[in-house]
Amino acid sequence: MSQCEKVQLTPGALPGIAPAESHEIRMLRKTEVSFRRLFINHPEPMWVYDLKTLHCLEVNDAAVEHYGYSRDEFLRMLLTDLYPLEDVPGLFQDVARTRAGAQHSGEWRHLHKDGRFIDVDVIYHGLAFGGREVKMVVVRDITKQRQAEQALRQAERKYRLMFEEAIVGMYQSTPDGRLLSANPAMARMFGFDSPAELIACFPDTQSQAYVDPTRREEFEHLLREKGVVKHFELQVQRKDGSKVWLWTNAQVIHEGNTIVRYEGTFEDITDRKLLEDQLLQAQQNYRDIVENAVVGMFQSTPKGRYLSVNPAMASMLGYDSPQDLVASITDITQQVYVDSKSREEFQRIAREQGVATNFECQAYRKDGSKMWLCANVRAIFKNGDLVRYEGMNEDVTQRKLLEDQLRQAQKMEAVGQLAGGIAHDFNNTLGVIIGYSDLLQMKLPVGDPSHRHAMQITKAGRRAGALIRQLLAFSRKQVIQPVVLNLNSATREFEKMMPHLIGEDIEITFKRSPGLGPVKMDPGQVEQMLMNLAVNARDAMPQGGRLCIETANIELDETYARQNVHVTPGPYVMLSVSDTGCGMDRETQLHIFEPFFTTKKAGKGTGLGLSTVYGIVKQNAGHIRIYSALGEGTTFKLYLPRIGDAATLSLPPQALETILLGTETVLIVEDEEPLRLLARLCLESNGYSVLDAPNAAAALELAEKHDGRLDLLLTDVVMPGMSGRELAKRLTEQREVKVLYMSGYNNDLSDHHGILDRDTVLLEKPFTVNSLLSKVYEVLHTGQAGKTIAASGV
Ligand code: ADP
Ligand code: MG
């Protein structure tokens, strides 16, 4: 303590002023009082203590206030009482080190009276005080500062930890791209072991890191422009070459006007990206299913609006797009359902059962045309309320049509079988009836009334026979002799006689397609078909019109075959007959092929014409199609299987025509008027002169009156009155004439009641124009009347 300054302060003199003192002493006291006041009022805690005893000798107000002890308590305390026990050894060292003059003792912890610590910075002055070595201590409370420092340290530690341990990558870089710092997460993201390694490599890595370099330019541009970039996605290549998707947020740090660095974070979003991609893909898949579905899909409200539909649904109903459909239809019941009751029914089922399956209804397309829909729909309820329907619609128009066709075909099949069965039995029975009534007529004298009765029986039998033949044709029981023929030439003979058949008011056109392929068919059937179709066309055009017969090679493809019942795809020859007549409505068209269906007056039509055509086409594995509308005319298209190309036909088409032209006179005897007419037309249009008579008696009379030549008798075998054979016998007795018989009973020739010799030349009915011509030609040119000529098909 020797170095201590000797400041002479009188101990115990401070509290009062003694009386009668010298001026000097008074002045001194005054100064002392001032100093004391300075000490007492000093804003920072101060005290003086005895270095030996460690007793507090003086203490100021700030200390009293700051430490919570009263002045007296302070003055009774030892210095060590202010220190926590563990700091006391330090205190002693400090005391031992005490030197004179002002010194900085350092930072300590003091105890407040209430037990808490006060962080303090201590300055002392070692001095002599009243003969003792004392220390005057000035204390600055640094608790707040310490706390602030502590908080700062903690914060710093916290943020460092955050930086170090973060799962997001963090970095700071210079504006030219040099990394200033990076955290471990960022290093890991880029595939480096440590931030240091990353920072060292980054100048080169950065340029290679972006999988798409344009993304980097974009990023930098954005950052410079806006100062911040948020949620910027980029794909980077890691150190090992693998790729990851990252998401970065970055900002520019300015100092004044200059950019000093960039700061940002990276997040690895590869997994999320993957998930997102999968989600997108899944979404796309579902969208594709809906968008590309061939069935219509929809959501609709119970009130009758579409909420959404797919393209198939729109095109099914004839709308340009799903949007067009949704916008156009404001009332499904009125605009879509042909029968509004049908929707009520659908709604009832859906409401009651929750679903409506295979619900079929007819719907309107946008253009007003009708179609068939098959719906499978689910009703969606929310809190017990029906909120919408969801489902699929399928266009079943085609199926419905096919079902109709099939029903129709099956009906025709059944009717055909029935008719065929009856016709066959009936034909035999008729043969017996006619045969015996013929016999009766021959035996009875002509004037006898019974002769007339027998004649009536035969007549009626013949009429019935004609019908039966048509029924047999319809039910495909007609006996046929198919040959390979070309429809272009096979129709030539028919063309010649057509004007006579259908009259002058109708303009006839033939359009024969060159290179037409051949078909295998009985030529007689070709004429039967044409005859029936042409006569119908004539009847449909009482005021005249146009009739056009056309041929063409046609391929019926798979699609066509699918849409039409009983059609085999392949090559066909089409024969069409069109007229500009009255046409038919749908209902009529449904029935025209049925036997006995006619719209004509009784006696005018038999309703067997088209049945015959139908039967013939079917018998030849063909297909028939009608195009007609009321007032719009009619086209029948017959498709017959083509059996090769045009060259397949060996017979030159003109051969028949040149051979068969004749100049002779023929007498036709046939009670069935259409047939007689046909034979007459046929022969006349081929140069022959013709006489005709409905029965033998009339024929004989005619022959007698006829002065000119008579070269050939063409007669039916079974006729009312005198039979054909009897007529031939009488006529050949009178004059030199050749004979050709016609018979409808081609089915069982040999069994023909012995009316004909087995060798007789016979023209089978139904005959074809060509077979008629060739038979006539043969008989005329072989010289012998009534002699055997091998019956040859054309
Ligand atoms: P028919 O001629 O004896 O009435 P078809 O079987 O030949 O019997 O014809 C049946 C019905 O088909 C006819 O009554 C007629 O109503 C209708 N039809 C046939 N062809 C035509 C046509 N070319 N134009 C208009 N209607 C037709
Ligand atoms: Mg007819």
PDB file of C-alpha atoms and ligand atoms in Angstrom, residues 532-533 535-536 539 600 605-610, ligand 2:
ATOM      1  CA  ASN A 532     -91.818 -56.680-112.331  1.00  0.00           C
ATOM      2  CA  LEU A 533     -89.731 -53.616-111.530  1.00  0.00           C
ATOM      3  CA  VAL A 535     -94.245 -52.587-114.528  1.00  0.00           C
ATOM      4  CA  ASN A 536     -94.218 -51.169-111.003  1.00  0.00           C
ATOM      5  CA  ASP A 539     -97.737 -47.898-112.420  1.00  0.00           C
ATOM      6  CA  LYS A 600    -103.171 -50.945-105.813  1.00  0.00           C
ATOM      7  CA  GLY A 605    -102.205 -55.530-108.278  1.00  0.00           C
ATOM      8  CA  THR A 606    -101.512 -58.942-106.816  1.00  0.00           C
ATOM      9  CA  GLY A 607     -98.786 -57.836-104.426  1.00  0.00           C
ATOM     10  CA  LEU A 608     -96.541 -60.593-105.727  1.00  0.00           C
ATOM     11  CA  GLY A 609     -94.276 -58.633-108.088  1.00  0.00           C
ATOM     12  CA  LEU A 610     -91.723 -57.468-105.578  1.00  0.00           C
TER      13      LEU A 610
HETATM   14 MG    MG B   2     -96.106 -55.116-109.246  1.00  0.00          MG
END
